Amino acid sequence: MTDIAPLSNDGESAPIPSYAARLNSPQRDAVLTTEGPVLMLAGAGTGKTAALTARLAHLVATRRAWPSEILCVTFTNRAAREMRERVAGHIGDAVEGMPWLGTFHSIAAKMLRRHAELVGLQSNYTIIDTDDQLRLLKAMIVEQKLDEKRWPARQLAGLLDRWKNRGLNPDDLDAVENEAYANGRGQHFYRLYQDRLKALNACDFGDLLLHMLNILRREPEVLAHYQQRFKYIMVDEYQDTNQVQYLWLRLLAQQRKNICVVGDDDQSIYSWRGAEVANILRFEKDFPGAKVIKLEQNYRSTPHILAAASGLIRENSERLGKTLWTEIEAGEKVRVIGVWDGPEEARRVGEEIERLEREGLPLDQIAILVRAQYQTREFEDRFIQIGLNYRIVGGFRFYERAEIRDALAYLRVIAQPQDDLAFERIYNQPKRGLGAKTLELMHRHARNTGLPLAAASLQLADSDELPKRASATIASLMGQFLHWRELAETVTPSELLRTVLDESGYDAMLQADKTAESAGRAENLSELARAMEEYGTLGDFLEHVALVMDNDRADEGEKVTIMTMHAAKGLEFDHVFLPGWEEGVFPSQRSLDEGGLASLEEERRLAYVAITRARRRCTIFHAANRRIYGQWTSSIPSRFVGELPADHITEESTLTGGASLWRAGLSEHNDPFAHVSSNRPDRSDSRGPGWQRALTTGYDTAPKRVKEATRSVASFAAKPRTDIAVGQRVFHDKFGYGTVTDQDGNKLEIDFEQAGSKRVIDSFVSLA
């Protein structure tokens, strides 16, 4: 650690260290004000990351706290990595001792591992993703005899996410929330879902924070421990916090009150995923005496771009207020171009990009930011025609591809035999002849006995409930999992994956499929194995995947970036094109119809974010006609066009209208909120021979492997029924009537009148 004398808050008692000397006055003030609550109100491009990392380095370098005594929370893994790298540049290896620097979910997951038993979990719990959650909810809906088409699992998943983001447990739901699903059964399904997760020793992403919030509220000793541990708390992008994150942070900060939050109320654009701009607006009420430091000097954009964005955002009423300025030369005014239709818009954008490319501007420094995904089609078609390289940001991510999910499911079952969701995904993948009937029997036995699905399937395999072929296949599979679980203790995660893909028959299945798609899937699995080489244990890798679910590989070659405005937050480009600035497209008619004035202000904040992504040039387009979901629609320019300050824009259009139409005060458009109550409809609205050999090689002696695999799941043994005894006459749905001749735990030997002697499980028989 660098030996630096402590500084006072005014920085006058000692020389200013290098990490603070490079900052401007407000940034330095934010670094040196270490005690008490601080709100760093940081506008777009004002160097908030530099100030935040310098503050973190300052706390460590001046020995105000050990690295392990600082809680520093970000929203993305990318932001956490960048902060760690920057801090390392200031204080060197000391950054390695900062275990509490990360995302909300990663930090909550780390805490929960230590206190899982307080919410009915084990420390090796699984974090399920959206795909697993939907499959679990669909199964629950079927069990409860609901029509899944009428009450889809995705609707229930959305409600669960919303409730957890608001810090609500099942008992906290009011009548209105309860009525939101299945005519008043929302609370019932929430309870059922949470009970099912506990039985699986699993939680979803929402649970990570909600469980920890519940623990901090109910366990004073745990809360006191963390309040004492964290001498300083720092939070990035505070305007994006939801209710449960806000409550969690407020609890942790109540004792010392040394909390510094960094954010920009003008860039709060994620209400659709639970973010509440009110959290940053009421910070001074939550922490009386808080010091507010405004970072207003912009290092990114030209004065015209900043003035245009600032003039637009001033129309919002719910904001703390700040004025961005810059020492950069004036540059070009923001261009507003009116075109006839979407295809012309795409042609004009293509021509502008080709001109910029001829002028020497790299394609990587050009972005097209759209409000909705459907807007990208025109640009894709046009760019393909003219041979312009582009990338669409927002397609399937690496860990969401089917073959990757399959591989991860195998690894999850190896890591935790209780993971029913993962086991169900791959018990017949690749195809093993285990159909829906077998799965139904496995689920039935698992429910009747309270066993995990894997353990239930193993018991079935050691009985006559299943056809002999199915029993042998399950026994072989369970023997493989036993082998892989033992192997995981001696080889690297990467080596384990390669072994699993080989011995399970997955590689052979892909090799037998000669399509180009299959070759690509094999390449993806190879990439997964390479990615795993960076992790020491299987558990570390699986937690990384669950928290990140992202592929950070950079695309090769220069390309124009096409992405949504939401996805562009935090990025910057030399030139930004903003198409589709028409009423109903932007602001979105759906947002206005569903959210009213609050949604209009968020749409305006989104416009502010979009404009301030530009460093040198910003070009806005609006079309008189646009094809939306196959229908041509006439449009008027967005109200946001009319709110741009005239001194900082230039208009180019052969059409009548544009910003001048708005400033002329035509009819209803005098009222900037006139369309919020509009009744307009929503417009956004063959396997080869090697496959079988790879499947069974080394595991075709079922009895031996069943005994070994049984030992691996012995802890899940089911209790035998007490109402059945030797000599009892019973009935079995498949074998008919018979008499019990022997009993071993929950397994019965029965002499059936028609089928002869069979070994069955007691949960499948009834008293005759």
PDB file of C-alpha atoms in Angstrom, residues 56 70-81 83-84 98-108 110 234-236 248-249 547:
ATOM      1  CA  LEU A  56     -11.895   4.155  -3.509  1.00  0.00           C
ATOM      2  CA  ILE A  70     -15.251  -1.275   1.804  1.00  0.00           C
ATOM      3  CA  LEU A  71     -18.458  -2.274   0.048  1.00  0.00           C
ATOM      4  CA  CYS A  72     -18.450  -1.048  -3.554  1.00  0.00           C
ATOM      5  CA  VAL A  73     -21.471  -1.964  -5.674  1.00  0.00           C
ATOM      6  CA  THR A  74     -21.899  -1.722  -9.452  1.00  0.00           C
ATOM      7  CA  PHE A  75     -24.618  -2.857 -11.844  1.00  0.00           C
ATOM      8  CA  THR A  76     -22.562  -4.766 -14.402  1.00  0.00           C
ATOM      9  CA  ASN A  77     -19.582  -7.084 -14.324  1.00  0.00           C
ATOM     10  CA  ARG A  78     -17.950  -4.884 -16.951  1.00  0.00           C
ATOM     11  CA  ALA A  79     -18.186  -1.861 -14.665  1.00  0.00           C
ATOM     12  CA  ALA A  80     -16.805  -3.882 -11.757  1.00  0.00           C
ATOM     13  CA  ARG A  81     -13.845  -5.070 -13.841  1.00  0.00           C
ATOM     14  CA  MET A  83     -13.200  -0.191 -11.536  1.00  0.00           C
ATOM     15  CA  ARG A  84     -10.928  -2.944 -10.227  1.00  0.00           C
ATOM     16  CA  MET A  98     -11.350  -6.168  -2.038  1.00  0.00           C
ATOM     17  CA  PRO A  99     -13.809  -9.068  -1.833  1.00  0.00           C
ATOM     18  CA  TRP A 100     -16.823  -6.765  -1.647  1.00  0.00           C
ATOM     19  CA  LEU A 101     -16.342  -4.988  -4.992  1.00  0.00           C
ATOM     20  CA  GLY A 102     -18.862  -6.304  -7.510  1.00  0.00           C
ATOM     21  CA  THR A 103     -22.447  -6.290  -8.722  1.00  0.00           C
ATOM     22  CA  PHE A 104     -25.485  -6.281  -6.463  1.00  0.00           C
ATOM     23  CA  HIS A 105     -26.208  -9.906  -7.303  1.00  0.00           C
ATOM     24  CA  SER A 106     -22.638 -11.184  -6.921  1.00  0.00           C
ATOM     25  CA  ILE A 107     -22.238  -9.545  -3.508  1.00  0.00           C
ATOM     26  CA  ALA A 108     -25.659 -10.721  -2.329  1.00  0.00           C
ATOM     27  CA  LYS A 110     -21.590 -14.176  -1.535  1.00  0.00           C
ATOM     28  CA  MET A 234     -19.995   3.226  -2.456  1.00  0.00           C
ATOM     29  CA  VAL A 235     -22.689   2.706  -5.093  1.00  0.00           C
ATOM     30  CA  ASP A 236     -22.417   3.324  -8.829  1.00  0.00           C
ATOM     31  CA  TRP A 248     -30.729  -3.396   1.342  1.00  0.00           C
ATOM     32  CA  LEU A 249     -28.283  -0.507   0.993  1.00  0.00           C
ATOM     33  CA  LEU A 547     -24.328 -14.023 -12.616  1.00  0.00           C
TER      34      LEU A 547
END
